[in-house]
CSV table of C-alpha atoms in Angstrom, one decimal:
chain,number,residue,atom,x,y,z
A,1,MET,CA,7.8,-26.7,17.2
A,2,LYS,CA,6.1,-23.8,19.0
A,3,ILE,CA,6.7,-23.5,22.7
A,4,ARG,CA,4.1,-21.9,24.9
A,5,ILE,CA,5.8,-19.2,27.0
A,6,GLY,CA,4.4,-19.3,30.6
A,7,LYS,CA,3.5,-16.5,32.9
A,8,ALA,CA,6.8,-16.6,34.9
A,9,ASP,CA,8.9,-16.5,31.7
A,10,ARG,CA,6.9,-13.5,30.4
A,11,ILE,CA,7.3,-11.7,33.8
A,12,LEU,CA,11.1,-12.3,33.5
A,13,ASN,CA,11.2,-10.9,30.0
A,14,ILE,CA,9.3,-7.8,31.0
A,15,LEU,CA,11.5,-7.4,33.9
A,16,CYS,CA,14.6,-7.7,31.7
A,17,LEU,CA,13.2,-4.9,29.4
A,18,ILE,CA,12.3,-2.7,32.3
A,19,ILE,CA,15.8,-3.0,33.8
A,20,MET,CA,17.5,-2.5,30.4
A,21,VAL,CA,15.4,0.7,29.8
A,22,GLY,CA,16.2,1.8,33.3
A,23,MET,CA,20.0,1.2,32.7
A,24,VAL,CA,19.8,3.5,29.5
A,25,LEU,CA,17.7,6.1,31.3
A,26,PHE,CA,20.1,6.1,34.3
A,27,LEU,CA,23.2,6.4,32.0
A,28,ALA,CA,21.5,9.2,30.1
A,29,ALA,CA,20.6,11.1,33.4
A,30,VAL,CA,24.1,10.9,34.9
A,31,TRP,CA,26.0,11.3,31.6
A,32,PHE,CA,27.5,14.8,32.4
A,33,GLU,CA,28.4,13.6,35.9
A,34,ILE,CA,30.2,10.4,34.6
A,35,PRO,CA,34.0,11.1,34.9
A,36,ASP,CA,36.0,11.2,31.6
A,37,LYS,CA,38.1,8.2,32.8
A,38,ILE,CA,36.0,5.2,33.9
A,39,PRO,CA,36.8,1.7,35.1
A,40,MET,CA,36.4,-0.8,32.3
A,41,HIS,CA,37.7,-4.0,33.7
A,42,TYR,CA,37.9,-5.5,37.2
A,43,GLY,CA,40.2,-8.1,38.8
A,44,PHE,CA,39.0,-11.2,40.6
A,45,ASP,CA,38.9,-9.2,43.9
A,46,GLY,CA,37.0,-6.4,42.4
A,47,THR,CA,39.8,-3.9,42.0
A,48,ILE,CA,39.9,-1.8,38.9
A,49,ASP,CA,42.6,-3.1,36.5
A,50,ARG,CA,41.8,-1.2,33.2
A,51,TRP,CA,40.5,2.4,32.7
A,52,GLY,CA,38.8,3.7,29.6
A,53,ALA,CA,37.2,6.7,28.0
A,54,LYS,CA,33.8,7.8,29.2
A,55,SER,CA,32.3,6.9,25.7
A,56,GLU,CA,33.2,3.2,26.3
A,57,ILE,CA,30.3,2.9,28.8
A,58,ILE,CA,28.0,2.9,25.7
A,59,ILE,CA,29.3,-0.7,25.1
A,60,MET,CA,27.4,-1.9,28.2
A,61,PRO,CA,23.8,-1.3,27.0
A,62,VAL,CA,24.7,-2.4,23.5
A,63,VAL,CA,26.2,-5.7,24.7
A,64,THR,CA,23.3,-6.2,27.2
A,65,GLY,CA,20.7,-5.6,24.4
A,66,GLY,CA,22.6,-7.9,22.1
A,67,MET,CA,22.5,-10.7,24.8
A,68,TYR,CA,18.8,-10.1,25.4
A,69,ILE,CA,18.1,-10.5,21.7
A,70,PHE,CA,20.2,-13.5,21.3
A,71,LEU,CA,18.8,-15.3,24.4
A,72,THR,CA,15.3,-14.4,23.3
A,73,PHE,CA,16.1,-15.9,19.9
A,74,ILE,CA,17.4,-19.0,21.6
A,75,GLU,CA,14.2,-19.3,23.6
A,76,ARG,CA,12.2,-19.5,20.5
A,77,VAL,CA,14.2,-22.2,18.7
A,78,PRO,CA,14.1,-25.4,20.7
A,79,GLN,CA,15.5,-27.4,17.7
A,80,ILE,CA,19.0,-26.1,18.5
A,81,TRP,CA,18.9,-26.8,22.2
A,82,ASN,CA,21.2,-29.5,23.4
A,83,ILE,CA,19.1,-30.9,26.3
A,84,GLY,CA,21.0,-33.9,27.4
A,85,VAL,CA,18.0,-36.0,28.1
A,86,GLU,CA,15.8,-38.0,25.7
A,87,VAL,CA,12.8,-36.1,24.5
A,88,THR,CA,9.7,-38.2,23.9
A,89,LYS,CA,6.1,-37.4,23.1
A,90,GLU,CA,5.2,-37.8,26.7
A,91,ASN,CA,7.8,-35.5,28.2
A,92,LYS,CA,8.3,-33.0,25.4
A,93,GLU,CA,6.2,-30.2,26.8
A,94,ARG,CA,7.6,-30.6,30.3
A,95,ILE,CA,11.2,-30.8,29.2
A,96,TYR,CA,11.0,-27.8,26.8
A,97,SER,CA,9.2,-25.9,29.5
A,98,LEU,CA,12.1,-26.5,32.0
A,99,VAL,CA,14.7,-25.5,29.5
A,100,LEU,CA,12.8,-22.3,28.6
A,101,HIS,CA,12.8,-21.5,32.4
A,102,LEU,CA,16.6,-22.0,32.4
A,103,ILE,CA,17.1,-19.8,29.5
A,104,SER,CA,14.7,-17.1,30.9
A,105,THR,CA,16.3,-17.1,34.3
A,106,ILE,CA,19.8,-16.9,32.9
A,107,LYS,CA,18.8,-14.1,30.7
A,108,PHE,CA,17.4,-12.2,33.7
A,109,ILE,CA,20.7,-12.9,35.8
A,110,VAL,CA,22.8,-11.6,32.9
A,111,ILE,CA,20.8,-8.5,32.4
A,112,CYS,CA,21.0,-7.7,36.1
A,113,ILE,CA,24.8,-8.4,36.2
A,114,PHE,CA,25.4,-6.0,33.3
A,115,THR,CA,23.1,-3.4,34.7
A,116,TYR,CA,24.9,-3.5,38.0
A,117,LEU,CA,28.3,-3.2,36.3
A,118,SER,CA,27.0,-0.3,34.2
A,119,VAL,CA,26.0,1.5,37.4
A,120,LYS,CA,29.3,0.8,39.1
A,121,ILE,CA,31.3,2.0,35.9
A,122,ALA,CA,29.3,5.2,35.7
A,123,ILE,CA,30.0,6.1,39.2
A,124,GLY,CA,33.6,5.1,38.9
A,125,GLY,CA,33.7,2.6,41.7
A,126,GLY,CA,35.4,-0.7,42.2
A,127,LEU,CA,33.4,-3.8,42.7
A,128,PRO,CA,32.9,-5.4,46.2
A,129,ALA,CA,35.0,-8.5,46.9
A,130,TRP,CA,31.7,-10.5,47.1
A,131,PHE,CA,30.6,-9.6,43.6
A,132,LEU,CA,32.4,-12.4,41.6
A,133,PRO,CA,31.7,-15.3,44.1
A,134,VAL,CA,28.0,-14.2,44.2
A,135,VAL,CA,27.7,-13.9,40.4
A,136,LEU,CA,29.2,-17.3,39.9
A,137,LEU,CA,27.2,-19.0,42.7
A,138,VAL,CA,23.8,-17.4,41.4
A,139,THR,CA,24.7,-18.2,37.7
A,140,PHE,CA,25.9,-21.7,38.2
A,141,GLY,CA,23.3,-22.4,41.0
A,142,ASP,CA,20.6,-21.4,38.6
A,143,ILE,CA,22.0,-23.8,35.9
A,144,PHE,CA,22.4,-26.6,38.4
A,145,TYR,CA,18.9,-26.1,39.8
A,146,TRP,CA,17.2,-26.3,36.3
A,147,SER,CA,19.5,-29.1,35.1
A,148,LEU,CA,18.6,-31.2,38.2
A,149,LYS,CA,14.9,-30.5,37.6
A,150,LEU,CA,15.4,-31.5,33.9
A,151,TRP,CA,17.2,-34.6,34.9
A,152,LYS,CA,14.3,-35.6,37.2
A,153,ALA,CA,11.7,-34.9,34.6
A,154,LYS,CA,13.1,-37.1,31.9
């Protein structure tokens, strides 16, 4: 089945691409200013608990790009979605549209998180204490919001 991608989902995809290109350009621009030893893992409270070599920061745009490609593929293959509600001829378009919105927003959130982490790693800083709670709240809030809409749309 071919799903029609709406304007909001297209905008989110474009924003994801812009953010990812911005991340790569930022890392290239500050490459020689990045310290040789950079934070590579953070504890729950945002403190640095593992340091790595400067070259390890290349992992961030690679993983971010991989997640973008994977989630874009998932958007295009509704046959593999485990929706949790019965899909009928009457609700199929509405249900698939809602799930597509869920995937698009999660993709945007993930890209933003990894870009923020890349910047923090490049400048060698710890994370603020609010980072993890906000990330969890936004991510699970988004999932809950679209799941609720999906449940109501069945």
